[in-house]
C-alpha cells in the first residue's frame, strides 16, 4: 500500500485515454471500471482504511466500521476525473499513512476494529491485507497494459 502512487505512475504513463481505462480487465470480460478508480476508491478506501485505523487507535472499544458499495462508488462523477487526480490522492493519503504507521507501537498494531461482514481485524492484519490489495491492483493494471500493448 505505502508507496503505491510511485508504483502506479509508471504503470499509467502510457494509459492516456478514457477508452484505455475502461477496457476489460481480462480477455472475455466486458468493459469494467477503470483500474485506477478501483485503486483509488477502495484506496479512497485508503482514506477509509486510514479512518478505520484512527478509530481503532482512539476508541475505547473496537469500533464497527461501515462497508460500502465499491461498484456504486465507481459510477459516481468523480471517477471520470483525469488519472493524475487519483494519483495525487494516493500520494497524499500515503504520506499520511506513513506518518501514522511510523508513529505506531506494537501495542497499537494489536488493536482491532470490527468489519460487519468479516469480523474482527487487528490493525497488523488489516495492514497486510491492504498492502496485498494494492499490489494486486497494480498487477491487474500492469497485465492489462501488457495485454493491450500500451
PDB file of C-alpha atoms in Angstrom:
ATOM      1  CA  UNK A   1       0.000   0.000   0.000  1.00  0.00           C
ATOM      2  CA  UNK A   2       2.620   2.512   1.037  1.00  0.00           C
ATOM      3  CA  UNK A   3       4.403   3.902  -1.998  1.00  0.00           C
ATOM      4  CA  UNK A   4       1.699   2.618  -4.315  1.00  0.00           C
ATOM      5  CA  UNK A   5       1.434   6.003  -6.035  1.00  0.00           C
ATOM      6  CA  UNK A   6       5.082   5.654  -7.019  1.00  0.00           C
ATOM      7  CA  UNK A   7       4.423   2.183  -8.448  1.00  0.00           C
ATOM      8  CA  UNK A   8       1.332   3.339 -10.327  1.00  0.00           C
ATOM      9  CA  UNK A   9       2.836   6.364 -12.085  1.00  0.00           C
ATOM     10  CA  UNK A  10       4.999   4.342 -14.476  1.00  0.00           C
ATOM     11  CA  UNK A  11       2.168   1.858 -14.974  1.00  0.00           C
ATOM     12  CA  UNK A  12      -0.161   4.674 -16.088  1.00  0.00           C
ATOM     13  CA  UNK A  13       2.470   6.531 -18.111  1.00  0.00           C
ATOM     14  CA  UNK A  14       1.114   5.142 -21.382  1.00  0.00           C
ATOM     15  CA  UNK A  15      -2.565   4.922 -20.463  1.00  0.00           C
ATOM     16  CA  UNK A  16      -3.820   8.170 -21.885  1.00  0.00           C
ATOM     17  CA  UNK A  17      -7.436   7.802 -22.930  1.00  0.00           C
ATOM     18  CA  UNK A  18     -10.706   7.010 -21.249  1.00  0.00           C
ATOM     19  CA  UNK A  19     -11.146   4.061 -23.622  1.00  0.00           C
ATOM     20  CA  UNK A  20      -7.913   2.579 -22.321  1.00  0.00           C
ATOM     21  CA  UNK A  21      -9.040   3.000 -18.734  1.00  0.00           C
ATOM     22  CA  UNK A  22     -12.451   1.485 -19.342  1.00  0.00           C
ATOM     23  CA  UNK A  23     -11.359  -1.567 -21.319  1.00  0.00           C
ATOM     24  CA  UNK A  24     -11.924  -5.046 -19.983  1.00  0.00           C
ATOM     25  CA  UNK A  25      -9.718  -6.307 -17.187  1.00  0.00           C
ATOM     26  CA  UNK A  26      -9.211  -9.757 -18.661  1.00  0.00           C
ATOM     27  CA  UNK A  27      -9.834 -11.403 -22.031  1.00  0.00           C
ATOM     28  CA  UNK A  28     -13.519 -12.189 -22.414  1.00  0.00           C
ATOM     29  CA  UNK A  29     -14.672  -9.712 -19.761  1.00  0.00           C
ATOM     30  CA  UNK A  30     -16.922  -6.816 -20.572  1.00  0.00           C
ATOM     31  CA  UNK A  31     -15.596  -3.310 -20.029  1.00  0.00           C
ATOM     32  CA  UNK A  32     -15.301  -2.565 -16.362  1.00  0.00           C
ATOM     33  CA  UNK A  33     -14.492   0.346 -14.145  1.00  0.00           C
ATOM     34  CA  UNK A  34     -11.047   1.836 -14.602  1.00  0.00           C
ATOM     35  CA  UNK A  35      -8.392   0.113 -12.552  1.00  0.00           C
ATOM     36  CA  UNK A  36      -7.125   3.453 -11.249  1.00  0.00           C
ATOM     37  CA  UNK A  37     -10.583   4.049  -9.816  1.00  0.00           C
ATOM     38  CA  UNK A  38     -10.565   0.569  -8.330  1.00  0.00           C
ATOM     39  CA  UNK A  39      -7.269   1.531  -6.799  1.00  0.00           C
ATOM     40  CA  UNK A  40      -8.306   4.956  -5.548  1.00  0.00           C
ATOM     41  CA  UNK A  41     -11.860   4.187  -4.470  1.00  0.00           C
ATOM     42  CA  UNK A  42     -11.029   1.255  -2.289  1.00  0.00           C
ATOM     43  CA  UNK A  43      -7.952   3.157  -1.611  1.00  0.00           C
ATOM     44  CA  UNK A  44     -10.251   6.049  -1.099  1.00  0.00           C
ATOM     45  CA  UNK A  45     -10.573   3.035   0.953  1.00  0.00           C
ATOM     46  CA  UNK A  46      -7.047   4.199   1.734  1.00  0.00           C
ATOM     47  CA  UNK A  47      -8.881   7.144   3.189  1.00  0.00           C
ATOM     48  CA  UNK A  48     -11.476   4.784   4.615  1.00  0.00           C
ATOM     49  CA  UNK A  49      -8.726   2.498   5.901  1.00  0.00           C
ATOM     50  CA  UNK A  50      -6.862   5.400   7.439  1.00  0.00           C
ATOM     51  CA  UNK A  51     -10.064   6.365   9.248  1.00  0.00           C
ATOM     52  CA  UNK A  52     -10.545   2.736  10.348  1.00  0.00           C
ATOM     53  CA  UNK A  53      -7.043   2.765  11.824  1.00  0.00           C
ATOM     54  CA  UNK A  54      -7.622   6.081  13.563  1.00  0.00           C
ATOM     55  CA  UNK A  55     -10.894   4.843  15.038  1.00  0.00           C
ATOM     56  CA  UNK A  56      -9.257   1.645  16.286  1.00  0.00           C
ATOM     57  CA  UNK A  57      -6.371   3.638  17.760  1.00  0.00           C
ATOM     58  CA  UNK A  58      -8.573   6.155  19.570  1.00  0.00           C
ATOM     59  CA  UNK A  59     -11.772   4.337  20.593  1.00  0.00           C
ATOM     60  CA  UNK A  60     -12.027   2.623  23.968  1.00  0.00           C
ATOM     61  CA  UNK A  61     -13.591  -0.473  22.381  1.00  0.00           C
ATOM     62  CA  UNK A  62     -13.086  -1.991  18.931  1.00  0.00           C
ATOM     63  CA  UNK A  63     -15.201   0.124  16.577  1.00  0.00           C
ATOM     64  CA  UNK A  64     -17.506  -1.420  13.994  1.00  0.00           C
ATOM     65  CA  UNK A  65     -16.659   0.073  10.619  1.00  0.00           C
ATOM     66  CA  UNK A  66     -19.107   0.675   7.792  1.00  0.00           C
ATOM     67  CA  UNK A  67     -18.637  -1.173   4.500  1.00  0.00           C
ATOM     68  CA  UNK A  68     -19.636   0.483   1.222  1.00  0.00           C
ATOM     69  CA  UNK A  69     -20.725  -0.459  -2.309  1.00  0.00           C
ATOM     70  CA  UNK A  70     -17.468  -0.272  -4.282  1.00  0.00           C
ATOM     71  CA  UNK A  71     -19.246  -0.775  -7.620  1.00  0.00           C
ATOM     72  CA  UNK A  72     -21.619   2.123  -6.946  1.00  0.00           C
ATOM     73  CA  UNK A  73     -18.769   4.409  -5.849  1.00  0.00           C
ATOM     74  CA  UNK A  74     -17.022   3.754  -9.178  1.00  0.00           C
ATOM     75  CA  UNK A  75     -20.081   5.043 -11.054  1.00  0.00           C
ATOM     76  CA  UNK A  76     -20.049   8.463  -9.359  1.00  0.00           C
ATOM     77  CA  UNK A  77     -18.939  11.584 -11.221  1.00  0.00           C
ATOM     78  CA  UNK A  78     -15.536  11.878  -9.600  1.00  0.00           C
ATOM     79  CA  UNK A  79     -14.478   8.591 -11.206  1.00  0.00           C
ATOM     80  CA  UNK A  80     -14.371  10.443 -14.550  1.00  0.00           C
ATOM     81  CA  UNK A  81     -11.581  12.792 -13.411  1.00  0.00           C
ATOM     82  CA  UNK A  82      -8.141  12.508 -15.026  1.00  0.00           C
ATOM     83  CA  UNK A  83      -5.852   9.745 -13.760  1.00  0.00           C
ATOM     84  CA  UNK A  84      -3.457  12.373 -12.376  1.00  0.00           C
ATOM     85  CA  UNK A  85      -6.076  13.431  -9.813  1.00  0.00           C
ATOM     86  CA  UNK A  86      -6.308   9.884  -8.469  1.00  0.00           C
ATOM     87  CA  UNK A  87      -2.532   9.507  -8.343  1.00  0.00           C
ATOM     88  CA  UNK A  88      -2.220  12.765  -6.368  1.00  0.00           C
ATOM     89  CA  UNK A  89      -4.859  11.482  -3.973  1.00  0.00           C
ATOM     90  CA  UNK A  90      -2.947   8.244  -3.448  1.00  0.00           C
ATOM     91  CA  UNK A  91       0.318  10.150  -2.847  1.00  0.00           C
ATOM     92  CA  UNK A  92      -1.324  12.453  -0.301  1.00  0.00           C
ATOM     93  CA  UNK A  93      -3.079   9.643   1.536  1.00  0.00           C
ATOM     94  CA  UNK A  94       0.084   7.574   1.646  1.00  0.00           C
ATOM     95  CA  UNK A  95       2.040  10.459   3.165  1.00  0.00           C
ATOM     96  CA  UNK A  96      -0.495  10.444   5.991  1.00  0.00           C
ATOM     97  CA  UNK A  97      -0.322   6.658   6.229  1.00  0.00           C
ATOM     98  CA  UNK A  98       3.472   6.722   6.559  1.00  0.00           C
ATOM     99  CA  UNK A  99       3.314   9.322   9.335  1.00  0.00           C
ATOM    100  CA  UNK A 100       0.694   7.317  11.215  1.00  0.00           C
ATOM    101  CA  UNK A 101       2.319   3.906  10.756  1.00  0.00           C
ATOM    102  CA  UNK A 102       5.751   5.159  11.775  1.00  0.00           C
ATOM    103  CA  UNK A 103       4.269   6.510  15.000  1.00  0.00           C
ATOM    104  CA  UNK A 104       2.532   3.244  15.956  1.00  0.00           C
ATOM    105  CA  UNK A 105       3.783   0.836  18.623  1.00  0.00           C
ATOM    106  CA  UNK A 106       3.443  -2.950  18.686  1.00  0.00           C
ATOM    107  CA  UNK A 107       0.502  -2.481  21.051  1.00  0.00           C
ATOM    108  CA  UNK A 108      -1.128  -0.152  18.519  1.00  0.00           C
ATOM    109  CA  UNK A 109      -0.813  -2.774  15.748  1.00  0.00           C
ATOM    110  CA  UNK A 110      -2.585  -5.269  18.032  1.00  0.00           C
ATOM    111  CA  UNK A 111      -5.663  -3.015  18.351  1.00  0.00           C
ATOM    112  CA  UNK A 112      -8.761  -4.074  16.461  1.00  0.00           C
ATOM    113  CA  UNK A 113     -11.808  -2.967  14.537  1.00  0.00           C
ATOM    114  CA  UNK A 114     -14.857  -4.996  13.559  1.00  0.00           C
ATOM    115  CA  UNK A 115     -15.976  -5.381   9.970  1.00  0.00           C
ATOM    116  CA  UNK A 116     -19.664  -6.376   9.926  1.00  0.00           C
ATOM    117  CA  UNK A 117     -19.091  -8.926   7.134  1.00  0.00           C
ATOM    118  CA  UNK A 118     -15.655 -10.361   8.003  1.00  0.00           C
ATOM    119  CA  UNK A 119     -15.413  -9.911  11.766  1.00  0.00           C
ATOM    120  CA  UNK A 120     -12.625  -8.625  13.953  1.00  0.00           C
ATOM    121  CA  UNK A 121      -9.339  -7.445  12.414  1.00  0.00           C
ATOM    122  CA  UNK A 122      -6.109  -6.453  14.110  1.00  0.00           C
ATOM    123  CA  UNK A 123      -4.503  -3.392  12.594  1.00  0.00           C
ATOM    124  CA  UNK A 124      -1.497  -5.558  11.762  1.00  0.00           C
ATOM    125  CA  UNK A 125      -3.706  -7.985   9.822  1.00  0.00           C
ATOM    126  CA  UNK A 126      -5.612  -5.193   8.100  1.00  0.00           C
ATOM    127  CA  UNK A 127      -2.351  -3.540   7.033  1.00  0.00           C
ATOM    128  CA  UNK A 128      -1.148  -6.819   5.495  1.00  0.00           C
ATOM    129  CA  UNK A 129      -4.427  -7.126   3.573  1.00  0.00           C
ATOM    130  CA  UNK A 130      -4.271  -3.511   2.356  1.00  0.00           C
ATOM    131  CA  UNK A 131      -0.672  -3.987   1.175  1.00  0.00           C
ATOM    132  CA  UNK A 132      -1.622  -7.144  -0.733  1.00  0.00           C
ATOM    133  CA  UNK A 133      -4.675  -5.395  -2.211  1.00  0.00           C
ATOM    134  CA  UNK A 134      -2.567  -2.546  -3.575  1.00  0.00           C
ATOM    135  CA  UNK A 135      -0.046  -4.917  -5.167  1.00  0.00           C
ATOM    136  CA  UNK A 136      -2.930  -6.964  -6.598  1.00  0.00           C
ATOM    137  CA  UNK A 137      -4.485  -3.949  -8.357  1.00  0.00           C
ATOM    138  CA  UNK A 138      -1.122  -2.738  -9.623  1.00  0.00           C
ATOM    139  CA  UNK A 139      -0.603  -6.198 -11.148  1.00  0.00           C
ATOM    140  CA  UNK A 140      -4.040  -6.002 -12.825  1.00  0.00           C
ATOM    141  CA  UNK A 141      -3.101  -2.714 -14.451  1.00  0.00           C
ATOM    142  CA  UNK A 142       0.320  -3.972 -15.489  1.00  0.00           C
ATOM    143  CA  UNK A 143      -1.136  -7.112 -17.097  1.00  0.00           C
ATOM    144  CA  UNK A 144      -3.807  -5.060 -18.842  1.00  0.00           C
ATOM    145  CA  UNK A 145      -1.143  -2.760 -20.278  1.00  0.00           C
ATOM    146  CA  UNK A 146       0.946  -5.711 -21.456  1.00  0.00           C
ATOM    147  CA  UNK A 147      -2.061  -7.457 -22.983  1.00  0.00           C
ATOM    148  CA  UNK A 148      -3.176  -4.336 -24.846  1.00  0.00           C
ATOM    149  CA  UNK A 149       0.366  -3.402 -25.936  1.00  0.00           C
ATOM    150  CA  UNK A 150       0.276   0.091 -24.390  1.00  0.00           C
TER     151      UNK A 150
END
